[in-house]
mmCIF file of C-alpha atoms in Angstrom:
data_model
loop_
_atom_site.group_PDB
_atom_site.id
_atom_site.type_symbol
_atom_site.label_atom_id
_atom_site.label_comp_id
_atom_site.label_asym_id
_atom_site.label_seq_id
_atom_site.Cartn_x
_atom_site.Cartn_y
_atom_site.Cartn_z
ATOM 1 C CA MET A 133 4.354 4.875 12.334
ATOM 2 C CA ASP A 134 2.706 8.232 11.660
ATOM 3 C CA SER A 135 3.801 9.840 8.372
ATOM 4 C CA ASP A 136 1.586 12.936 8.601
ATOM 5 C CA GLY A 137 3.437 16.127 7.757
ATOM 6 C CA LEU A 138 6.330 14.451 5.935
ATOM 7 C CA THR A 139 7.169 15.519 2.418
ATOM 8 C CA ASP A 140 7.390 12.817 -0.245
ATOM 9 C CA GLU A 141 11.179 12.951 -0.112
ATOM 10 C CA GLU A 142 11.198 12.679 3.687
ATOM 11 C CA ARG A 143 8.756 9.773 3.597
ATOM 12 C CA VAL A 144 10.830 7.852 1.039
ATOM 13 C CA ARG A 145 14.086 8.477 2.888
ATOM 14 C CA THR A 146 12.633 7.562 6.300
ATOM 15 C CA THR A 147 11.027 4.403 4.919
ATOM 16 C CA ARG A 148 14.318 3.210 3.456
ATOM 17 C CA GLU A 149 16.173 3.957 6.677
ATOM 18 C CA VAL A 150 13.649 1.944 8.687
ATOM 19 C CA LEU A 151 13.754 -0.955 6.223
ATOM 20 C CA ALA A 152 17.554 -0.989 6.418
ATOM 21 C CA LEU A 153 17.325 -1.646 10.161
ATOM 22 C CA PHE A 154 15.580 -4.954 9.415
ATOM 23 C CA ALA A 155 17.933 -6.090 6.634
ATOM 24 C CA SER A 156 19.338 -9.001 8.641
ATOM 25 C CA ASP A 157 15.871 -10.113 9.801
ATOM 26 C CA VAL A 158 13.997 -10.262 6.488
ATOM 27 C CA ALA A 159 13.850 -13.682 4.842
ATOM 28 C CA GLU A 160 10.884 -13.321 2.459
ATOM 29 C CA ALA A 161 8.987 -10.491 0.827
ATOM 30 C CA ALA A 162 5.750 -9.895 -1.065
ATOM 31 C CA PHE A 163 4.917 -6.539 -2.629
ATOM 32 C CA ASP A 164 3.676 -4.771 -5.707
ATOM 33 C CA VAL A 165 5.818 -2.717 -8.055
ATOM 34 C CA VAL A 166 4.156 0.585 -8.908
ATOM 35 C CA THR A 167 5.844 2.932 -11.368
ATOM 36 C CA PRO A 168 5.420 6.409 -9.848
ATOM 37 C CA ASP A 169 3.769 9.190 -11.801
ATOM 38 C CA GLY A 170 6.028 11.901 -13.145
ATOM 39 C CA LEU A 171 9.798 11.716 -12.936
ATOM 40 C CA THR A 172 11.049 8.176 -12.278
ATOM 41 C CA PRO A 173 13.117 8.071 -9.059
ATOM 42 C CA PRO A 174 16.842 7.299 -9.407
ATOM 43 C CA GLY A 175 17.494 3.567 -9.673
ATOM 44 C CA PHE A 176 13.801 2.655 -9.848
ATOM 45 C CA ALA A 177 13.787 1.453 -13.452
ATOM 46 C CA ASP A 178 16.816 -0.805 -12.930
ATOM 47 C CA ALA A 179 15.365 -2.228 -9.706
ATOM 48 C CA ALA A 180 11.987 -2.919 -11.339
ATOM 49 C CA ASP A 181 13.696 -4.579 -14.302
ATOM 50 C CA LEU A 182 15.682 -6.870 -11.999
ATOM 51 C CA LEU A 183 12.548 -7.808 -10.063
ATOM 52 C CA ARG A 184 10.660 -8.586 -13.282
ATOM 53 C CA HIS A 185 13.360 -11.087 -14.212
ATOM 54 C CA ARG A 186 13.276 -12.631 -10.740
ATOM 55 C CA ALA A 187 9.485 -12.692 -10.383
ATOM 56 C CA ARG A 188 7.796 -16.083 -10.378
ATOM 57 C CA GLY A 189 4.682 -14.990 -12.231
ATOM 58 C CA ARG A 190 4.225 -13.401 -15.632
ATOM 59 C CA VAL A 191 4.379 -9.599 -15.716
ATOM 60 C CA GLU A 192 1.786 -8.258 -18.137
ATOM 61 C CA ASP A 193 1.858 -4.581 -17.141
ATOM 62 C CA ALA A 194 5.270 -3.078 -16.402
ATOM 63 C CA GLY A 195 3.598 -0.099 -14.731
ATOM 64 C CA TYR A 196 1.938 -2.207 -12.026
ATOM 65 C CA TRP A 197 2.494 -5.821 -11.078
ATOM 66 C CA THR A 198 2.849 -8.049 -8.031
ATOM 67 C CA PHE A 199 5.997 -9.746 -6.793
ATOM 68 C CA ASP A 200 4.621 -12.836 -5.070
ATOM 69 C CA ARG A 201 6.076 -13.906 -1.743
ATOM 70 C CA ALA A 202 9.575 -15.267 -2.283
ATOM 71 C CA PRO A 203 12.936 -15.560 -0.486
ATOM 72 C CA VAL A 204 15.032 -12.416 -0.317
ATOM 73 C CA ASP A 205 18.713 -12.376 -1.248
ATOM 74 C CA ASP A 206 21.056 -9.399 -1.375
ATOM 75 C CA GLU A 207 20.095 -8.552 -4.951
ATOM 76 C CA ILE A 208 16.362 -8.572 -4.278
ATOM 77 C CA TRP A 209 16.785 -6.709 -0.999
ATOM 78 C CA THR A 210 18.581 -3.847 -2.715
ATOM 79 C CA ALA A 211 15.731 -3.633 -5.218
ATOM 80 C CA VAL A 212 13.127 -3.754 -2.428
ATOM 81 C CA LEU A 213 14.717 -0.731 -0.749
ATOM 82 C CA THR A 214 14.311 1.141 -4.027
ATOM 83 C CA VAL A 215 10.712 0.257 -4.954
ATOM 84 C CA ALA A 216 8.968 -0.385 -1.603
ATOM 85 C CA PRO A 217 8.366 3.285 -0.678
ATOM 86 C CA PHE A 218 6.194 3.558 -3.811
ATOM 87 C CA SER A 219 4.304 0.271 -3.375
ATOM 88 C CA TYR A 220 0.635 0.013 -2.544
ATOM 89 C CA PHE A 221 1.577 -2.880 -0.285
ATOM 90 C CA ALA A 222 4.834 -4.461 0.879
ATOM 91 C CA ASP A 223 5.066 -7.242 3.468
ATOM 92 C CA LEU A 224 8.435 -8.408 4.790
ATOM 93 C CA TYR A 225 8.681 -11.672 6.733
ATOM 94 C CA GLY A 226 11.239 -13.059 9.145
ATOM 95 C CA ALA A 227 12.861 -16.473 8.955
ATOM 96 C CA GLN A 228 10.213 -17.977 11.242
ATOM 97 C CA GLY A 229 7.345 -16.918 8.974
ATOM 98 C CA GLY A 230 4.148 -15.842 10.659
ATOM 99 C CA ALA A 231 2.975 -12.250 10.462
ATOM 100 C CA PRO A 232 5.098 -9.643 8.643
ATOM 101 C CA ILE A 233 7.782 -7.929 10.697
ATOM 102 C CA VAL A 234 7.429 -4.860 8.459
ATOM 103 C CA SER A 235 4.333 -3.928 6.496
ATOM 104 C CA LEU A 236 3.918 -0.876 4.253
ATOM 105 C CA ALA A 237 0.746 0.354 2.571
ATOM 106 C CA ASP A 238 -0.323 3.154 0.237
ATOM 107 C CA GLU A 239 3.141 4.313 -0.827
ATOM 108 C CA ALA A 240 4.473 3.957 2.713
ATOM 109 C CA THR A 241 2.009 6.489 4.090
ATOM 110 C CA SER A 242 1.074 3.659 6.453
ATOM 111 C CA SER A 243 3.943 1.678 7.988
ATOM 112 C CA PHE A 244 3.915 -1.058 10.622
ATOM 113 C CA VAL A 245 6.870 -2.728 12.317
ATOM 114 C CA ARG A 246 7.177 -5.432 14.941
ATOM 115 C CA ALA A 247 10.055 -4.426 17.160
ATOM 116 C CA ALA A 248 11.160 -4.434 20.775
ATOM 117 C CA GLY A 249 14.227 -3.581 22.834
ATOM 118 C CA GLU A 250 17.189 -2.189 20.933
ATOM 119 C CA ARG A 251 15.523 -2.606 17.537
ATOM 120 C CA LEU A 252 12.587 -0.495 18.692
ATOM 121 C CA ALA A 253 15.032 2.107 19.994
ATOM 122 C CA GLN A 254 16.716 2.156 16.574
ATOM 123 C CA VAL A 255 13.389 2.742 14.841
ATOM 124 C CA GLU A 256 12.588 5.512 17.298
ATOM 125 C CA ARG A 257 15.882 7.251 16.538
ATOM 126 C CA VAL A 258 15.046 7.206 12.821
ATOM 127 C CA VAL A 259 11.414 8.314 12.895
ATOM 128 C CA GLY A 260 11.177 10.130 16.223
ATOM 129 C CA ARG A 261 9.262 9.082 19.317
ATOM 130 C CA ASP A 262 6.234 11.204 18.452
ATOM 131 C CA ARG A 263 5.710 9.278 15.209
ATOM 132 C CA LEU A 264 5.642 5.846 16.842
ATOM 133 C CA VAL A 265 2.061 4.801 17.491
ATOM 134 C CA PRO A 266 1.261 1.545 19.366
ATOM 135 C CA LEU A 267 -0.860 -0.822 17.302
ATOM 136 C CA THR A 268 -3.852 -0.635 19.653
ATOM 137 C CA ALA A 269 -3.839 3.172 19.507
ATOM 138 C CA TRP A 270 -3.483 3.133 15.734
ATOM 139 C CA ARG A 271 -6.451 0.798 15.329
ATOM 140 C CA ALA A 272 -8.570 3.008 17.587
ATOM 141 C CA ARG A 273 -7.545 6.067 15.558
ATOM 142 C CA ARG A 274 -8.452 4.332 12.286
ATOM 143 C CA ARG A 275 -11.855 3.253 13.604
ATOM 144 C CA ALA A 276 -12.561 6.839 14.617
ATOM 145 C CA ALA A 277 -11.503 8.107 11.182
ATOM 146 C CA ARG A 278 -13.805 5.609 9.481
ATOM 147 C CA ARG A 279 -16.736 6.662 11.631
ATOM 148 C CA GLU A 280 -16.075 10.304 10.755
ATOM 149 C CA ALA A 281 -15.783 9.446 7.049
ATOM 150 C CA ARG A 282 -19.121 7.642 7.115
ATOM 151 C CA ARG A 283 -20.705 10.604 8.870
ATOM 152 C CA ARG A 284 -19.418 13.073 6.272
ATOM 153 C CA ARG A 285 -19.943 10.955 3.169
ATOM 154 C CA SER A 286 -22.696 11.970 0.788
ATOM 155 C CA PRO A 287 -25.192 9.148 0.116
ATOM 156 C CA HIS A 288 -25.353 10.013 -3.611
ATOM 157 C CA GLY A 289 -23.393 7.926 -6.063
ATOM 158 C CA SER A 290 -21.836 5.620 -3.470
ATOM 159 C CA PRO A 291 -23.272 2.102 -3.817
ATOM 160 C CA ARG A 292 -22.332 -0.534 -1.278
ATOM 161 C CA LEU A 293 -20.831 -3.872 -2.158
ATOM 162 C CA GLY A 294 -22.556 -7.099 -1.319
ATOM 163 C CA PRO A 295 -22.051 -8.845 2.025
ATOM 164 C CA ASP A 296 -18.964 -10.680 0.777
ATOM 165 C CA HIS A 297 -17.340 -7.336 -0.227
ATOM 166 C CA GLY A 298 -16.196 -9.154 -3.341
ATOM 167 C CA ARG A 299 -18.215 -7.473 -6.088
ATOM 168 C CA GLY A 300 -19.614 -4.039 -6.727
ATOM 169 C CA ALA A 301 -20.031 -1.207 -9.177
ATOM 170 C CA VAL A 302 -18.336 2.153 -9.364
ATOM 171 C CA THR A 303 -20.849 4.747 -10.559
ATOM 172 C CA ARG A 304 -20.667 8.407 -11.425
ATOM 173 C CA GLY A 305 -20.707 11.020 -8.686
ATOM 174 C CA GLY A 306 -18.443 13.718 -7.245
ATOM 175 C CA ALA A 307 -17.208 15.456 -10.406
ATOM 176 C CA SER A 308 -14.281 17.285 -8.814
ATOM 177 C CA ARG A 309 -12.991 14.116 -7.182
ATOM 178 C CA ARG A 310 -13.394 12.131 -10.391
ATOM 179 C CA ARG A 311 -11.256 14.676 -12.201
ATOM 180 C CA ALA A 312 -8.597 14.015 -9.568
ATOM 181 C CA GLY A 313 -8.806 10.291 -10.345
ATOM 182 C CA LEU A 314 -10.918 9.357 -7.327
ATOM 183 C CA VAL A 315 -14.103 7.320 -7.427
ATOM 184 C CA PRO A 316 -16.639 6.549 -4.676
ATOM 185 C CA LEU A 317 -16.358 2.839 -3.958
ATOM 186 C CA THR A 318 -17.779 1.860 -0.601
ATOM 187 C CA THR A 319 -17.054 -1.385 1.224
ATOM 188 C CA GLY A 320 -18.670 -0.398 4.470
ATOM 189 C CA ARG A 321 -15.533 1.571 5.384
ATOM 190 C CA GLY A 322 -16.153 4.775 3.446
ATOM 191 C CA ARG A 323 -13.035 5.548 1.417
ATOM 192 C CA TRP A 324 -12.214 7.230 -1.873
ATOM 193 C CA TRP A 325 -9.849 5.127 -3.948
ATOM 194 C CA HIS A 326 -7.582 6.061 -6.836
ATOM 195 C CA LEU A 327 -8.594 5.105 -10.381
ATOM 196 C CA ASP A 328 -5.993 5.108 -13.153
ATOM 197 C CA GLY A 329 -8.186 5.185 -16.247
ATOM 198 C CA ALA A 330 -5.277 4.999 -18.661
ATOM 199 C CA ARG A 331 -4.184 1.660 -17.258
ATOM 200 C CA GLY A 332 -7.598 0.460 -16.142
ATOM 201 C CA LYS A 333 -6.289 0.030 -12.600
ATOM 202 C CA LEU A 334 -8.193 0.623 -9.396
ATOM 203 C CA THR A 335 -6.016 1.095 -6.332
ATOM 204 C CA THR A 336 -7.550 -0.914 -3.524
ATOM 205 C CA PRO A 337 -5.606 -0.873 -0.241
ATOM 206 C CA LYS A 338 -5.184 -4.385 1.074
ATOM 207 C CA SER A 339 -6.920 -3.391 4.285
ATOM 208 C CA SER A 340 -10.171 -2.875 2.370
ATOM 209 C CA LEU A 341 -10.311 -5.564 -0.319
ATOM 210 C CA PRO A 342 -8.268 -8.569 -1.413
ATOM 211 C CA ARG A 343 -5.241 -7.568 -3.423
ATOM 212 C CA ARG A 344 -6.296 -9.016 -6.769
ATOM 213 C CA VAL A 345 -8.845 -6.687 -8.350
ATOM 214 C CA THR A 346 -10.240 -6.736 -11.884
ATOM 215 C CA VAL A 347 -11.845 -3.670 -13.470
ATOM 216 C CA SER A 348 -14.047 -3.977 -16.576
ATOM 217 C CA GLY A 349 -15.937 -1.310 -18.500
ATOM 218 C CA ALA A 350 -19.709 -0.927 -18.461
ATOM 219 C CA ASP A 351 -22.101 1.616 -19.984
ATOM 220 C CA SER A 352 -22.951 3.114 -16.601
ATOM 221 C CA GLY A 353 -19.438 3.099 -15.218
ATOM 222 C CA LEU A 354 -17.044 0.364 -14.191
ATOM 223 C CA ARG A 355 -17.540 -3.061 -12.676
ATOM 224 C CA VAL A 356 -15.087 -4.252 -10.078
ATOM 225 C CA SER A 357 -14.514 -7.856 -9.054
ATOM 226 C CA SER A 358 -11.996 -9.147 -6.565
ATOM 227 C CA ARG A 359 -10.765 -12.456 -5.272
#
């Protein structure tokens, strides 16, 4: 689904409406809980608190943590509707397992659904036909965007990771973007990623690196490891 041109409020509302269509289909969920900057959305704090109590793993940072894949009941589902539009990733699975039937990324700016027939028609009525993009077309569009990003990217201050894309260093470069909380980390795909220095968190979309990322300080910048 294409979210270009939507305001934050429109994106959140549309995402929740689409998720609600799949309420009876979702059996399991995996996602991260990201406390939004600024004013906390209504109900978010209560939903995050409930999920912390239901999470299987230990929550060390209330501002960002991962809810590992687990069965969804009515209580969890209500909380998912509240927090998922702000997640960096959210995968919802059907009863048969397999690939997610709904997948959100980067605060629901990227949304993917598996739907056909009447369910697809329902999604279309919510988001509009023009915003539905077939997966093959979306992949082609993303490849083109990556090629353009590589063409435009400055070679200064953008080191590449090793062949396993598992380790690398974030160095200085691009002062205006650093002030905006962006650092040049290249994995062969040419993207600027968000760095939250206060929390020591580097936002790495799941499409670019594994979800578990560790950031440690170094004299020349930051060192990033992932697994």
